[in-house]
PDB file of C-alpha atoms in Angstrom:
ATOM      1  CA  MET A   3      -2.254   8.068 -10.369  1.00 86.00           C
ATOM      2  CA  LYS A   4       0.418  10.333  -8.940  1.00 88.00           C
ATOM      3  CA  SER A   5      -2.044  11.451  -6.296  1.00 91.00           C
ATOM      4  CA  ALA A   6      -2.856   7.835  -5.383  1.00 92.00           C
ATOM      5  CA  HIS A   7       0.842   7.046  -5.083  1.00 94.00           C
ATOM      6  CA  LEU A   8       1.378  10.075  -2.893  1.00 95.00           C
ATOM      7  CA  GLU A   9      -1.489   9.086  -0.583  1.00 96.00           C
ATOM      8  CA  LYS A  10      -0.162   5.544  -0.259  1.00 97.00           C
ATOM      9  CA  LEU A  11       3.379   6.773   0.377  1.00 97.00           C
ATOM     10  CA  LEU A  12       2.095   9.115   3.099  1.00 98.00           C
ATOM     11  CA  LEU A  13       0.308   6.141   4.640  1.00 98.00           C
ATOM     12  CA  CYS A  14       3.574   4.201   4.517  1.00 98.00           C
ATOM     13  CA  ASP A  15       5.343   7.055   6.313  1.00 98.00           C
ATOM     14  CA  VAL A  16       2.716   7.075   9.078  1.00 98.00           C
ATOM     15  CA  LEU A  17       2.952   3.295   9.454  1.00 98.00           C
ATOM     16  CA  GLU A  18       6.727   3.514   9.592  1.00 98.00           C
ATOM     17  CA  ASN A  19       6.473   6.150  12.315  1.00 98.00           C
ATOM     18  CA  ILE A  20       4.124   3.927  14.293  1.00 98.00           C
ATOM     19  CA  ALA A  21       6.505   0.980  13.899  1.00 97.00           C
ATOM     20  CA  ASP A  22       9.446   3.138  14.985  1.00 97.00           C
ATOM     21  CA  THR A  23       7.689   4.380  18.129  1.00 97.00           C
ATOM     22  CA  LEU A  24       6.276   1.060  19.351  1.00 96.00           C
ATOM     23  CA  PRO A  25       5.289   0.421  22.088  1.00 95.00           C
ATOM     24  CA  ASN A  26       4.805   4.129  22.879  1.00 95.00           C
ATOM     25  CA  VAL A  27       2.412   4.993  20.078  1.00 96.00           C
ATOM     26  CA  ASP A  28      -0.253   7.657  19.821  1.00 96.00           C
ATOM     27  CA  CYS A  29      -3.623   5.900  20.066  1.00 96.00           C
ATOM     28  CA  LEU A  30      -5.403   8.511  17.960  1.00 97.00           C
ATOM     29  CA  THR A  31      -2.846   8.116  15.169  1.00 97.00           C
ATOM     30  CA  CYS A  32      -3.438   4.360  15.243  1.00 98.00           C
ATOM     31  CA  LEU A  33      -7.209   4.822  15.022  1.00 98.00           C
ATOM     32  CA  ASN A  34      -7.028   7.407  12.237  1.00 98.00           C
ATOM     33  CA  THR A  35      -4.601   5.270  10.265  1.00 98.00           C
ATOM     34  CA  ALA A  36      -6.680   2.131  10.728  1.00 98.00           C
ATOM     35  CA  ASN A  37      -9.714   3.929   9.324  1.00 97.00           C
ATOM     36  CA  VAL A  38      -8.032   4.958   6.072  1.00 97.00           C
ATOM     37  CA  ILE A  39      -6.005   1.889   5.086  1.00 98.00           C
ATOM     38  CA  VAL A  40      -8.652  -0.365   3.549  1.00 97.00           C
ATOM     39  CA  PRO A  41     -10.707   2.343   1.796  1.00 97.00           C
ATOM     40  CA  LEU A  42      -7.569   3.933   0.362  1.00 97.00           C
ATOM     41  CA  LEU A  43      -6.301   0.654  -1.033  1.00 97.00           C
ATOM     42  CA  ARG A  44      -9.686  -0.428  -2.385  1.00 96.00           C
ATOM     43  CA  ASN A  45     -10.217   2.882  -4.170  1.00 96.00           C
ATOM     44  CA  THR A  46      -6.748   3.081  -5.671  1.00 96.00           C
ATOM     45  CA  HIS A  47      -6.744  -0.587  -6.661  1.00 96.00           C
ATOM     46  CA  GLN A  48     -10.103  -0.230  -8.378  1.00 97.00           C
ATOM     47  CA  TYR A  49      -8.821   2.780 -10.319  1.00 95.00           C
ATOM     48  CA  GLU A  50      -5.623   0.986 -11.299  1.00 94.00           C
ATOM     49  CA  GLU A  51      -7.465  -2.142 -12.413  1.00 95.00           C
ATOM     50  CA  THR A  52     -10.181  -0.370 -14.407  1.00 95.00           C
ATOM     51  CA  VAL A  53      -8.238   2.559 -15.878  1.00 93.00           C
ATOM     52  CA  ILE A  54      -4.468   2.259 -15.560  1.00 92.00           C
ATOM     53  CA  PHE A  55      -3.882  -1.445 -16.260  1.00 91.00           C
ATOM     54  CA  PRO A  56      -6.049  -1.614 -19.409  1.00 91.00           C
ATOM     55  CA  THR A  57      -4.320   1.513 -20.704  1.00 90.00           C
ATOM     56  CA  TYR A  58      -0.927  -0.007 -19.909  1.00 91.00           C
ATOM     57  CA  GLU A  59      -1.779  -3.258 -21.670  1.00 89.00           C
ATOM     58  CA  ALA A  60      -3.056  -1.407 -24.734  1.00 88.00           C
ATOM     59  CA  ALA A  61       0.047   0.796 -24.905  1.00 87.00           C
ATOM     60  CA  SER A  62       2.544  -2.002 -24.319  1.00 82.00           C
ATOM     61  CA  THR A  63       4.325  -3.876 -27.007  1.00 72.00           C
ATOM     62  CA  GLY A  64       5.322  -7.449 -26.350  1.00 63.00           C
ATOM     63  CA  ASN A  65       3.885 -10.106 -24.071  1.00 56.00           C
ATOM     64  CA  ALA A  66       5.210  -8.838 -20.740  1.00 58.00           C
ATOM     65  CA  SER A  67       2.384  -6.433 -19.908  1.00 67.00           C
ATOM     66  CA  PRO A  68      -0.442  -8.983 -19.332  1.00 80.00           C
ATOM     67  CA  ALA A  69       1.857 -10.988 -17.045  1.00 84.00           C
ATOM     68  CA  SER A  70       2.830  -7.816 -15.214  1.00 86.00           C
ATOM     69  CA  THR A  71      -0.729  -6.681 -14.694  1.00 90.00           C
ATOM     70  CA  ARG A  72      -1.755 -10.164 -13.531  1.00 92.00           C
ATOM     71  CA  ARG A  73       1.010  -9.993 -10.933  1.00 92.00           C
ATOM     72  CA  LEU A  74       0.023  -6.471  -9.886  1.00 93.00           C
ATOM     73  CA  ARG A  75      -3.627  -7.545  -9.540  1.00 95.00           C
ATOM     74  CA  ALA A  76      -2.547 -10.483  -7.371  1.00 95.00           C
ATOM     75  CA  GLU A  77      -0.518  -8.087  -5.226  1.00 95.00           C
ATOM     76  CA  HIS A  78      -3.649  -5.974  -4.805  1.00 96.00           C
ATOM     77  CA  VAL A  79      -5.496  -8.951  -3.325  1.00 96.00           C
ATOM     78  CA  GLU A  80      -2.584  -9.736  -1.009  1.00 96.00           C
ATOM     79  CA  ASP A  81      -2.240  -6.095   0.034  1.00 96.00           C
ATOM     80  CA  GLU A  82      -5.940  -5.798   0.845  1.00 96.00           C
ATOM     81  CA  CYS A  83      -5.867  -8.973   2.963  1.00 96.00           C
ATOM     82  CA  PHE A  84      -2.757  -7.744   4.772  1.00 96.00           C
ATOM     83  CA  ALA A  85      -4.402  -4.321   5.187  1.00 97.00           C
ATOM     84  CA  GLY A  86      -7.264  -5.962   7.056  1.00 97.00           C
ATOM     85  CA  GLU A  87      -4.852  -7.549   9.518  1.00 97.00           C
ATOM     86  CA  VAL A  88      -2.939  -4.298  10.004  1.00 98.00           C
ATOM     87  CA  THR A  89      -6.220  -2.455  10.525  1.00 98.00           C
ATOM     88  CA  GLU A  90      -7.295  -4.891  13.247  1.00 98.00           C
ATOM     89  CA  ILE A  91      -4.007  -4.454  15.115  1.00 97.00           C
ATOM     90  CA  LEU A  92      -4.096  -0.665  14.854  1.00 98.00           C
ATOM     91  CA  LEU A  93      -7.718  -0.516  16.003  1.00 98.00           C
ATOM     92  CA  ALA A  94      -6.904  -2.677  19.018  1.00 97.00           C
ATOM     93  CA  ILE A  95      -3.924  -0.492  19.926  1.00 97.00           C
ATOM     94  CA  GLY A  96      -5.962   2.648  19.327  1.00 97.00           C
ATOM     95  CA  HIS A  97      -8.626   1.397  21.701  1.00 97.00           C
ATOM     96  CA  GLY A  98      -6.054   0.831  24.428  1.00 95.00           C
ATOM     97  CA  LYS A  99      -5.119  -2.819  24.036  1.00 96.00           C
ATOM     98  CA  LYS A 100      -1.776  -3.515  25.672  1.00 94.00           C
ATOM     99  CA  ILE A 101       1.046  -4.082  23.190  1.00 95.00           C
ATOM    100  CA  GLU A 102       2.483  -7.412  24.241  1.00 93.00           C
ATOM    101  CA  ASN A 103       4.945  -7.953  21.404  1.00 96.00           C
ATOM    102  CA  ALA A 104       6.046  -4.634  19.908  1.00 96.00           C
ATOM    103  CA  GLU A 105       8.709  -6.328  17.789  1.00 97.00           C
ATOM    104  CA  ALA A 106       6.186  -8.599  16.066  1.00 97.00           C
ATOM    105  CA  ILE A 107       3.788  -5.711  15.401  1.00 97.00           C
ATOM    106  CA  GLY A 108       6.633  -3.592  14.071  1.00 97.00           C
ATOM    107  CA  PHE A 109       7.695  -6.445  11.796  1.00 97.00           C
ATOM    108  CA  MET A 110       4.120  -6.765  10.542  1.00 97.00           C
ATOM    109  CA  LEU A 111       3.792  -3.046   9.832  1.00 98.00           C
ATOM    110  CA  ARG A 112       7.152  -2.962   8.051  1.00 98.00           C
ATOM    111  CA  GLY A 113       6.235  -5.932   5.892  1.00 97.00           C
ATOM    112  CA  PHE A 114       3.049  -4.190   4.863  1.00 98.00           C
ATOM    113  CA  PHE A 115       4.412  -0.743   4.057  1.00 98.00           C
ATOM    114  CA  GLU A 116       7.540  -2.081   2.371  1.00 97.00           C
ATOM    115  CA  SER A 117       5.354  -4.182   0.081  1.00 96.00           C
ATOM    116  CA  LEU A 118       3.295  -1.096  -0.798  1.00 97.00           C
ATOM    117  CA  ARG A 119       6.443   0.906  -1.534  1.00 98.00           C
ATOM    118  CA  ARG A 120       7.803  -1.837  -3.827  1.00 96.00           C
ATOM    119  CA  HIS A 121       4.491  -1.981  -5.690  1.00 95.00           C
ATOM    120  CA  ILE A 122       4.507   1.795  -6.183  1.00 96.00           C
ATOM    121  CA  ALA A 123       8.134   1.737  -7.332  1.00 95.00           C
ATOM    122  CA  PHE A 124       7.317  -0.876  -9.977  1.00 93.00           C
ATOM    123  CA  GLU A 125       4.360   1.134 -11.232  1.00 92.00           C
ATOM    124  CA  ARG A 126       6.435   4.309 -11.367  1.00 93.00           C
ATOM    125  CA  GLU A 127       9.309   2.641 -13.192  1.00 91.00           C
ATOM    126  CA  HIS A 128       7.410   0.380 -15.586  1.00 88.00           C
ATOM    127  CA  VAL A 129       3.716   1.182 -15.882  1.00 89.00           C
ATOM    128  CA  LEU A 130       3.501   4.972 -15.802  1.00 90.00           C
ATOM    129  CA  PRO A 131       6.159   5.647 -18.481  1.00 90.00           C
ATOM    130  CA  VAL A 132       4.411   3.287 -20.899  1.00 88.00           C
ATOM    131  CA  ILE A 133       1.101   5.150 -20.533  1.00 87.00           C
ATOM    132  CA  GLY A 134       2.778   8.539 -20.865  1.00 83.00           C
ATOM    133  CA  ILE A 135       2.816   9.687 -17.256  1.00 77.00           C
ATOM    134  CA  VAL A 136       6.119  11.158 -16.179  1.00 70.00           C
ATOM    135  CA  ASP A 137       6.648  10.695 -12.456  1.00 62.00           C
ATOM    136  CA  VAL A 138       9.552  12.742 -11.153  1.00 55.00           C
ATOM    137  CA  ASP A 139       8.646  12.597  -7.442  1.00 54.00           C
TER     138      ASP A 139
END
């Protein structure tokens, strides 16, 4: 789980760098990033939903955990849909499409990576301690 968080946080850093450098971005960075977003999220979400969340629910006391995992699962769906949109934009930029509205693209990228960072923060603060994983990163 720590490894998955680290990979997603590294992705967030790359996306933030792209957003910060718009419209003068490196096309290869955009292409490479576009190619990892969806597979990374799908793989980590599948692991969370099949291993981490059931363990969290079993280890939790009280009624909050099923509601929390339902919310986290819903965020996974939203994140994957948003990831598809971000991927399309990055692929277009990577293939040389002119950036007509750098501010809007930057806003989109920031919305995506900030959502991922919030999700990770919640898991680190609430889910991992309950299942016995200490995350000091």
